[in-house]
Short mmCIF file of C-alpha atoms in Angstrom, two decimals:
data_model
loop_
_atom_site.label_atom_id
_atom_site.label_comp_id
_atom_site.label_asym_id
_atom_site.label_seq_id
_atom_site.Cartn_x
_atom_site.Cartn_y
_atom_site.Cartn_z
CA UNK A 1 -36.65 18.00 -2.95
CA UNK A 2 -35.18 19.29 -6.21
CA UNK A 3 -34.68 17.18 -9.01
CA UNK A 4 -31.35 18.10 -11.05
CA UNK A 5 -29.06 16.58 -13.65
CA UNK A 6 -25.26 15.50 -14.23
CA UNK A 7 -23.18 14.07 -16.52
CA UNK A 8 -19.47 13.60 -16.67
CA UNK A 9 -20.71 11.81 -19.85
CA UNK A 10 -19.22 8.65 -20.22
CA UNK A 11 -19.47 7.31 -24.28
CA UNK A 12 -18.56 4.43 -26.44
CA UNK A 13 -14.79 5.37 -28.01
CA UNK A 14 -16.69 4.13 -31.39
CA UNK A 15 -19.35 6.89 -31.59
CA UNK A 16 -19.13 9.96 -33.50
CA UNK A 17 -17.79 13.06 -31.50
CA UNK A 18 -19.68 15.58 -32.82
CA UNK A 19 -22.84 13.19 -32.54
CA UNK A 20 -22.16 12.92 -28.88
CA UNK A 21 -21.97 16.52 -28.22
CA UNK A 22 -25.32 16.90 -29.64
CA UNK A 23 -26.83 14.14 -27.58
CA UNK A 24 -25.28 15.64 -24.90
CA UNK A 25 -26.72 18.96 -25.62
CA UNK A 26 -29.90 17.51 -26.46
CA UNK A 27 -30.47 16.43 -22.65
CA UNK A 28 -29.46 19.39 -21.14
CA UNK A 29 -32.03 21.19 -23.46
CA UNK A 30 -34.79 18.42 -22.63
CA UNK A 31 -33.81 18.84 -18.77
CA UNK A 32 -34.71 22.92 -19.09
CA UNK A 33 -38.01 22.05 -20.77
CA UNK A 34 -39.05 19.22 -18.06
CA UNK A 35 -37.74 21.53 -14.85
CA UNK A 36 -34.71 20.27 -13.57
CA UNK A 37 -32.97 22.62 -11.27
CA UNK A 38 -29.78 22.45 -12.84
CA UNK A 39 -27.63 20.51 -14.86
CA UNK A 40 -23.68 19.40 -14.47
CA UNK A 41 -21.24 18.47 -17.36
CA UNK A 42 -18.02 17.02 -16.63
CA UNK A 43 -14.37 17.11 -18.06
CA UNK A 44 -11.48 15.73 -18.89
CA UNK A 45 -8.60 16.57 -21.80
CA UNK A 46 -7.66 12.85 -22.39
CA UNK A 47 -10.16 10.91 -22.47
CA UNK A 48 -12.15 9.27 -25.47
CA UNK A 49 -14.81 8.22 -23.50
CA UNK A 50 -15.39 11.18 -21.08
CA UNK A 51 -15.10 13.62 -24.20
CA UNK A 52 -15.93 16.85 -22.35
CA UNK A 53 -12.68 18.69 -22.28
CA UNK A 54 -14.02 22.20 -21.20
CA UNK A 55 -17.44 22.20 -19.12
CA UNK A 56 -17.83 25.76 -18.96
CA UNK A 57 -17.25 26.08 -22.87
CA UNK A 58 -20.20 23.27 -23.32
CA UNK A 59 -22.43 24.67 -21.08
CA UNK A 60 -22.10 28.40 -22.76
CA UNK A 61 -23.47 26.57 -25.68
CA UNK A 62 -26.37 26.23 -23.66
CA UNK A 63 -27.44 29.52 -22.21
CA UNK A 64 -29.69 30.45 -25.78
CA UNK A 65 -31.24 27.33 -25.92
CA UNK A 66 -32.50 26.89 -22.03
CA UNK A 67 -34.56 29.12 -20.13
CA UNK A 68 -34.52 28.26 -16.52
CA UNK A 69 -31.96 25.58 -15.64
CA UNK A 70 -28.87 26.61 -14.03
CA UNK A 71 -25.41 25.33 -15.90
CA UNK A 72 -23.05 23.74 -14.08
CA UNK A 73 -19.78 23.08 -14.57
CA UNK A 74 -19.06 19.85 -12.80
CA UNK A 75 -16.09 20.50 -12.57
CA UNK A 76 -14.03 22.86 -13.53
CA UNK A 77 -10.95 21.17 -12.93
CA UNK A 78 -8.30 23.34 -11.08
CA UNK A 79 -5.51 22.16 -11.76
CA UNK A 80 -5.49 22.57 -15.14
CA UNK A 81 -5.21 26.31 -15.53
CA UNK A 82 -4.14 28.98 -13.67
CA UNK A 83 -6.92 30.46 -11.62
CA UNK A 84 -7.06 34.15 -13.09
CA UNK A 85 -8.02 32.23 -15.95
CA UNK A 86 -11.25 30.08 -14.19
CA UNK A 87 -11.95 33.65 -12.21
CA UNK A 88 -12.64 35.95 -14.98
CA UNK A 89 -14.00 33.27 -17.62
CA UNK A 90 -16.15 32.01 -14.94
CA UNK A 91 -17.51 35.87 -14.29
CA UNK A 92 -17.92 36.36 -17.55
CA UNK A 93 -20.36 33.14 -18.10
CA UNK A 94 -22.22 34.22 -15.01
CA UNK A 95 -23.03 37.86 -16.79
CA UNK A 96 -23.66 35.93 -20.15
CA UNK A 97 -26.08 33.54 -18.39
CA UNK A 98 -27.40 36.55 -15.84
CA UNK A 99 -27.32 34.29 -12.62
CA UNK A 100 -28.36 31.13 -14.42
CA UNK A 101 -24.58 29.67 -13.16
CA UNK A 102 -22.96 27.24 -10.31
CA UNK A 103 -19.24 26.50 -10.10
CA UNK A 104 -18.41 23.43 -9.94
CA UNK A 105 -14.78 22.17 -9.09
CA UNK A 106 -12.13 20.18 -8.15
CA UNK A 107 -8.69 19.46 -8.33
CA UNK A 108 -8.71 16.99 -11.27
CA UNK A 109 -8.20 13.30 -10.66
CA UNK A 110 -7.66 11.62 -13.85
CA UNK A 111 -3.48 11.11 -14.49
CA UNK A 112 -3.26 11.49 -17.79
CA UNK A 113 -4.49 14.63 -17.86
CA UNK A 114 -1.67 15.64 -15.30
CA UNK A 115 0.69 14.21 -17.68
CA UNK A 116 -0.36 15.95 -20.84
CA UNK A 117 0.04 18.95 -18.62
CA UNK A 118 3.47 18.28 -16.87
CA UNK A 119 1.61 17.89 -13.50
CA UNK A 120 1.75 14.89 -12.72
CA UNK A 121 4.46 14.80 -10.22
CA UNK A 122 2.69 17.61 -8.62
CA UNK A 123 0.44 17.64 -5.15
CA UNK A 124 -3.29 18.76 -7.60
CA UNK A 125 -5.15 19.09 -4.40
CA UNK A 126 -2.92 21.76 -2.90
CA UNK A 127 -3.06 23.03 -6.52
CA UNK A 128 -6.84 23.06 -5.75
CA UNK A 129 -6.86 24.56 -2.86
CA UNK A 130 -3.87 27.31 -3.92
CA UNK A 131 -6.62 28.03 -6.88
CA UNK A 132 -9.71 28.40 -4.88
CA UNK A 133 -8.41 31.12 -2.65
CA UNK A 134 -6.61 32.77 -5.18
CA UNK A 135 -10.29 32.78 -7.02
CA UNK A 136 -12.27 34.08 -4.22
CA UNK A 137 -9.60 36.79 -3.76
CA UNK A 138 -9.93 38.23 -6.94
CA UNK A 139 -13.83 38.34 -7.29
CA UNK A 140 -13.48 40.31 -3.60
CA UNK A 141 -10.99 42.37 -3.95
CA UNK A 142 -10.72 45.70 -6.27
CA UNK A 143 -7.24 46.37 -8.82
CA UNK A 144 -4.15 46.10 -8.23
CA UNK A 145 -5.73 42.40 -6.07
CA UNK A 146 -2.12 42.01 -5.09
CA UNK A 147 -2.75 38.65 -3.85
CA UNK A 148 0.49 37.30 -2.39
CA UNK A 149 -0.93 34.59 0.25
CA UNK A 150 1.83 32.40 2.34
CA UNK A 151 2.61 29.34 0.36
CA UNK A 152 0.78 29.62 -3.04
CA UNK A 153 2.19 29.42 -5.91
CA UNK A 154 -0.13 31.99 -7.88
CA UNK A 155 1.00 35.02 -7.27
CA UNK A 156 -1.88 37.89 -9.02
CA UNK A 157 -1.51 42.01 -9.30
CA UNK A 158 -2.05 44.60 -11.92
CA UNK A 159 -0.05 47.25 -10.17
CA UNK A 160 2.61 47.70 -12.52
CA UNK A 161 1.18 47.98 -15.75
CA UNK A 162 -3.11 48.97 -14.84
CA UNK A 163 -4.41 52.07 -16.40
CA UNK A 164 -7.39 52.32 -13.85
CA UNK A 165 -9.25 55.17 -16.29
CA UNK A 166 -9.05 53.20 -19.43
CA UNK A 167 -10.22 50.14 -17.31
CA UNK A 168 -6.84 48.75 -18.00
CA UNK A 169 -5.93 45.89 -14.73
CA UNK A 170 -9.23 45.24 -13.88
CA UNK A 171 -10.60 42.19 -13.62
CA UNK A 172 -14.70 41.40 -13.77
CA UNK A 173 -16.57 40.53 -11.11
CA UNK A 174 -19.92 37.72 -10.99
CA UNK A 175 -23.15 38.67 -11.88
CA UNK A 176 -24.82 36.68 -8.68
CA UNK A 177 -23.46 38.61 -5.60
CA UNK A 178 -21.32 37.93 -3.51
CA UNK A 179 -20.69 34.72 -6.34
CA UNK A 180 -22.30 31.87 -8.20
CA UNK A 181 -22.61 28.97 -5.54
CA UNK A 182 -19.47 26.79 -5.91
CA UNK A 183 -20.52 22.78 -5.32
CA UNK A 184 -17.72 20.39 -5.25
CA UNK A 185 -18.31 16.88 -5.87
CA UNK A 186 -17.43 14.12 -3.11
CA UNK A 187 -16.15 10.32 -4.13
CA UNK A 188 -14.48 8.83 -1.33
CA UNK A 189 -16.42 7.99 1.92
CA UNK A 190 -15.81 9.91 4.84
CA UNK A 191 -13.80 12.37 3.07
CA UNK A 192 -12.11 14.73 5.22
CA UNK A 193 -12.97 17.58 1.87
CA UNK A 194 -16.11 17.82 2.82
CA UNK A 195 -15.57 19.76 6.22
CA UNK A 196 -12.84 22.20 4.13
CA UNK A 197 -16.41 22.80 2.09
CA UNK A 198 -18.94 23.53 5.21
CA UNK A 199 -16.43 26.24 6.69
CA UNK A 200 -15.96 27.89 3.33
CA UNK A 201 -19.87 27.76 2.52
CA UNK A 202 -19.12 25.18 -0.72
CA UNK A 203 -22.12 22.74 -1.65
CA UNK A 204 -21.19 18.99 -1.79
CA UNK A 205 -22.33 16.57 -4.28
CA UNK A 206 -22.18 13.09 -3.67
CA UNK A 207 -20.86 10.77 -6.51
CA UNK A 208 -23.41 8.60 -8.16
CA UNK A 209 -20.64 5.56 -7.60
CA UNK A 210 -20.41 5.47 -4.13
CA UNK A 211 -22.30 2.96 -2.27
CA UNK A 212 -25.69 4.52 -0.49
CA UNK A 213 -24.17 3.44 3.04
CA UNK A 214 -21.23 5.93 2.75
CA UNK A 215 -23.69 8.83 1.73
CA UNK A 216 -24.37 9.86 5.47
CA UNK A 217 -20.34 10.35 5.90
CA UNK A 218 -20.97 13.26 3.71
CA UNK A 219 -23.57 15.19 5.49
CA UNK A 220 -21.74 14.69 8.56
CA UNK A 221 -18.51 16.21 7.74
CA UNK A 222 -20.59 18.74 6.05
CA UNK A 223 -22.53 19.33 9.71
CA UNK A 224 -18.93 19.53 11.14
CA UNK A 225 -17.66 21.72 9.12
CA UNK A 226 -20.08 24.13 8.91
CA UNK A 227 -20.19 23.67 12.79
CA UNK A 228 -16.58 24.65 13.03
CA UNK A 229 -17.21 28.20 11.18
CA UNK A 230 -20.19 28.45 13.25
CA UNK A 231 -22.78 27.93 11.05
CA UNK A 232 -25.71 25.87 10.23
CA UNK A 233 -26.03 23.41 7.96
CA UNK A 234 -28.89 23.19 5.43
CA UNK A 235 -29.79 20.16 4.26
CA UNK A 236 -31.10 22.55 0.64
CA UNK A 237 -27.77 22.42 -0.02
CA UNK A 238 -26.48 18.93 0.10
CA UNK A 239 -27.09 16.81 -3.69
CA UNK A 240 -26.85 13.20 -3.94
CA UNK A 241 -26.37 11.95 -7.63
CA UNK A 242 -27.66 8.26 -8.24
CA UNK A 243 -28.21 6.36 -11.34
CA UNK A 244 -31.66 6.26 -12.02
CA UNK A 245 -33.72 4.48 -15.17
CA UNK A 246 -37.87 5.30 -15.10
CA UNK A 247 -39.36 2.56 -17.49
CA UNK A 248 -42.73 2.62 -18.33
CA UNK A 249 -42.98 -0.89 -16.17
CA UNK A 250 -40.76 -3.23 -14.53
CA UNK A 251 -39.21 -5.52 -17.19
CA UNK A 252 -38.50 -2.52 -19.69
CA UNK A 253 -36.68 -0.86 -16.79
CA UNK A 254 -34.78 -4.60 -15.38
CA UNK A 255 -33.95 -4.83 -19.24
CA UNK A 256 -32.58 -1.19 -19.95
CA UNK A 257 -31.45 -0.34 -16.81
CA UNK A 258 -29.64 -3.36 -16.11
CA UNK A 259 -29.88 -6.43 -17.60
CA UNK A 260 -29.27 -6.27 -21.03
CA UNK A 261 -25.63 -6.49 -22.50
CA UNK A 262 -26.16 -3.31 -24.63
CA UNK A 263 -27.15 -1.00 -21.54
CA UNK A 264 -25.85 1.99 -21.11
CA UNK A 265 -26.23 1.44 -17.22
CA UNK A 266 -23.61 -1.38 -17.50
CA UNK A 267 -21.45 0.08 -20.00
CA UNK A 268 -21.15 3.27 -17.31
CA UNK A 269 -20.21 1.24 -14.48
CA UNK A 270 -18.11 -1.31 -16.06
CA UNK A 271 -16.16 1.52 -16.91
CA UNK A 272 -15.93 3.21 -14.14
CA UNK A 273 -14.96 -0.36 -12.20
CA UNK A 274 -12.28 -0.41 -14.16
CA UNK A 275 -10.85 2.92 -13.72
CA UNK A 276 -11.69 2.49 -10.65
CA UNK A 277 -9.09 -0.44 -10.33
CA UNK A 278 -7.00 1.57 -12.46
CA UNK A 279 -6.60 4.25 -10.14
CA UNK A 280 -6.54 1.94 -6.95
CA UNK A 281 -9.75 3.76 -5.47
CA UNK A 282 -11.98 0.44 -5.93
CA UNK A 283 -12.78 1.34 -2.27
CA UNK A 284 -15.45 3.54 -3.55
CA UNK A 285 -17.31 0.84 -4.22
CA UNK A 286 -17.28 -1.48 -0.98
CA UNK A 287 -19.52 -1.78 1.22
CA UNK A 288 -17.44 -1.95 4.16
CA UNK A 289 -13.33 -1.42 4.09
CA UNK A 290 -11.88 -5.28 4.33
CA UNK A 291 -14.53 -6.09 1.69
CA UNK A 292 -12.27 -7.91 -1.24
CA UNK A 293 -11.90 -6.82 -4.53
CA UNK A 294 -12.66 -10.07 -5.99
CA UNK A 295 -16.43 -9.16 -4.38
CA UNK A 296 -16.38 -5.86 -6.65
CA UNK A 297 -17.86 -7.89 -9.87
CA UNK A 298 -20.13 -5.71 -12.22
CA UNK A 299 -23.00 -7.23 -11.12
CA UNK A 300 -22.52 -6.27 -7.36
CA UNK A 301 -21.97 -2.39 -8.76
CA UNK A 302 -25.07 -2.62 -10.83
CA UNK A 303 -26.89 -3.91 -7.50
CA UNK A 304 -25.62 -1.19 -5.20
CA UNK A 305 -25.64 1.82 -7.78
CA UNK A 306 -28.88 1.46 -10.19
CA UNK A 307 -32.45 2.34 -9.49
CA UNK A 308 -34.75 1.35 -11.75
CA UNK A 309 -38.11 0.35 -12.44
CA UNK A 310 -41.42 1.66 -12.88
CA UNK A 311 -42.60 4.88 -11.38
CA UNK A 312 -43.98 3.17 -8.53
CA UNK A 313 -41.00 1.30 -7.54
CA UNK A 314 -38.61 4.15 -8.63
CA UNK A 315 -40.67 6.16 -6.06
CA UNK A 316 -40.04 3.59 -2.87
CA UNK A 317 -36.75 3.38 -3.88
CA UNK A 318 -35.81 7.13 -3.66
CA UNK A 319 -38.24 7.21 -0.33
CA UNK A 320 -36.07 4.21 1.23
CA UNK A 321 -32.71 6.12 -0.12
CA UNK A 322 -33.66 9.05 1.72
CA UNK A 323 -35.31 6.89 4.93
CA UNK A 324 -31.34 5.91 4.92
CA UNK A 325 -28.98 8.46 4.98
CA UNK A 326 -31.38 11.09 5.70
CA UNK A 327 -33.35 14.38 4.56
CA UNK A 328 -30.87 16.08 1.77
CA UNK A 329 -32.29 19.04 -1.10
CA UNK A 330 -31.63 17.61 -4.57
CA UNK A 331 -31.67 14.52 -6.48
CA UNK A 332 -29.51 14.25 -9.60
CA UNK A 333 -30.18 12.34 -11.65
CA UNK A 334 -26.96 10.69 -13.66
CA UNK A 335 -26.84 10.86 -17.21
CA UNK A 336 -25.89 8.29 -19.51
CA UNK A 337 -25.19 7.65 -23.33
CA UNK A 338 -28.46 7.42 -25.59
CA UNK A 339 -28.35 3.78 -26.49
CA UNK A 340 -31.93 3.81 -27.25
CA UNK A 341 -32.57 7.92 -27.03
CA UNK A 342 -36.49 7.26 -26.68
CA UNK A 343 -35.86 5.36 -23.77
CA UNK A 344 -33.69 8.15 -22.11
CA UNK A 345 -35.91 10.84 -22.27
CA UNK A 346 -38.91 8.47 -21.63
CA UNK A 347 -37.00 8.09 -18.41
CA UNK A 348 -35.90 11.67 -18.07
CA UNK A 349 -39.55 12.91 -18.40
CA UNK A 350 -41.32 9.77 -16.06
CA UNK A 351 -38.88 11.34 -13.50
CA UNK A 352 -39.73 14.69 -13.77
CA UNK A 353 -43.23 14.68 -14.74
CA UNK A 354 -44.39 11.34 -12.29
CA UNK A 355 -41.61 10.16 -10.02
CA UNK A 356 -40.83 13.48 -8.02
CA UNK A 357 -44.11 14.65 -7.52
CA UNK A 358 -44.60 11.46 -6.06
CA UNK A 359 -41.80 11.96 -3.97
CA UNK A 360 -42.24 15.51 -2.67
CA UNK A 361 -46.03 14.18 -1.71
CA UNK A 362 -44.56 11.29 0.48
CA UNK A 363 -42.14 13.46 1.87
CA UNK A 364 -44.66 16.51 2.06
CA UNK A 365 -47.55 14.04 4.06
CA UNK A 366 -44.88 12.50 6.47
CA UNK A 367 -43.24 15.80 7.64
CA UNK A 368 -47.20 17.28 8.50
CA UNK A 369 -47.69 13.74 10.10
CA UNK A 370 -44.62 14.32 12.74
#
């Protein structure tokens, strides 16, 4: 099992933006040097908190100061630009990181982003989906594209105006053939998305705030989806993001990771409770669908959503995750705002260096036992 990173990052309004874009820099940097497969940064345009507003310019940042993580965006979010746009920047960044790349996307959930772009009226998931093909068709096809596909909006050729010998109308193509993998991350149980991403060979990545008994939904539309383009599904490519603090024992971890009014565990999921209620998708968090909202208290998120503990108890936590929804090929772990930065990468480094060894052994002894 691979061990990889994400962060949408979520920050105190108070704290200095520049400050957070170092921290948030800083941990990418620290994941490279401890091994993490790859790392995901989120974005948004209008939010103080979530202070990413272009993943793929943040991650750029990155490429001379890591050496074998992949960057993520996570996501790109579609609906904000017009897909020529995401196409050849996201080339580009592939060549400039020489295969060191994922796409991540989607269509862009948070309103008042929509509004700030005179979208908000608009259907953003046929946006999406409009985008993606309109994507895939340029990094496949040679000048003029003329992509014209039945009801999409984004309309792409060079025909009139390319000047094919002075490489005028052409558009660049990935560095990672046939493309960079493209992972889209999943929120709502069951969701029907995740079969659209098995029959067009997308990764999923489940959301580190949905409950652990809605994980398997994901796999299985996955399986289905994959099924129905007659493929097979492999479990390599199917991440599950959870929040995860690694103290060095029990009561650090209870205190950090939980317990204490200054947490950055509680701070992350207070907020996202209540945009959560904001949005009317509390749902995410139930455990079953007539569950009340009144039930939906901070304390019942922090239950369902938070690992943490020693390495030992990390450990059977992750095994007993996995002994529940199944075999799946990477662990992310969720980033969260440097409160106490020693304790963050303390965690960061117990999971890399202790906890997943530990893991891969367990998992390594009981598949040569069956």
């Amino acid at each position: 099992m691979r061990l990889g990173y994400f962060t949408m990052p979520v920050h105190p309004m108070h704290r200095n933006w520049a400050e957070t874009l170092k921290e948030d820099r800083e941990a990418i940097i620290l994941a490279d040097k401890l091994g993490f497969h790859d790392a995901f940064m989120g974005e948004h345009l209008t939010d103080a908190c979530e202070n990413i507003t272009n993943s793929m310019m943040f991650q750029a940042s990155l490429i001379s100061n890591t050496r074998q993580i992949k960057l993520a965006t996570g996501t790109a979010n579609l609906s904000h630009m017009h897909p020529v746009l995401i196409a050849v920047q996201a080339a580009m960044f592939d060549h400039m990181a020489e295969g060191r790349f994922i796409l991540g996307v989607s269509p862009g959930a948070l309103t008042t982003d929509a509004e700030a772009l005179g979208n908000l009226e608009l259907d953003r998931n046929k946006m999406f989906a409009e985008a993606i093909d309109v994507i895939l068709a340029i990094w496949e096809r040679d000048p003029p594209y003329d992509i014209d596909f039945p009801d999409n909006r984004y309309k792409v050729s060079t025909a009139r105006t390319m000047t094919l010998d002075l490489g005028v109308g052409i558009m660049g193509k990935p560095y990672q053939k046939p493309r960079p993998e493209i992972v889209g991350t999943v929120v709502a149980p069951f969701s029907p998305g995740v079969v659209l991403m098995g029959k067009r060979d997308f990764h999923p990545l489940s959301a580190n705030f949905l409950l652990s008994c809605h994980l398997k939904s994901h796999w299985q539309n996955y399986c289905k989806g994959k099924a129905e383009a007659g493929a097979e599904a492999k479990v390599a490519d199917w991440r599950v993001a959870r929040a995860i603090f690694v103290g060095d024992d029990d009561k650090i971890a209870a205190r950090y990771g939980r317990d204490d009014e200054k947490s950055p565990y509680r701070f992350y999921y207070e907020q996202m409770r209540r945009k959560m209620i904001r949005g009317k998708r509390l749902y995410v968090f139930k455990a079953y669908k007539d569950q009340t909202d009144e039930e939906i208290t901070l304390d019942f998120v922090m239950d369902h959503c938070v690992i943490h503990g020693s390495v030992n108890r990390v450990v059977d936590q992750i095994l007993a995750l996995r002994e529940e929804i199944g075999d799946f090929g990477e662990l992310v772990y969720a980033g969260m705002d440097w409160v106490d930065p020693a304790l963050n990468r303390r965690s960061m480094q117990l999971m890399a260096e202790e906890v997943m060894p530990r893991v891969n052994a367990a998992i390594g002894k009981s598949a040569a036992a069956a």
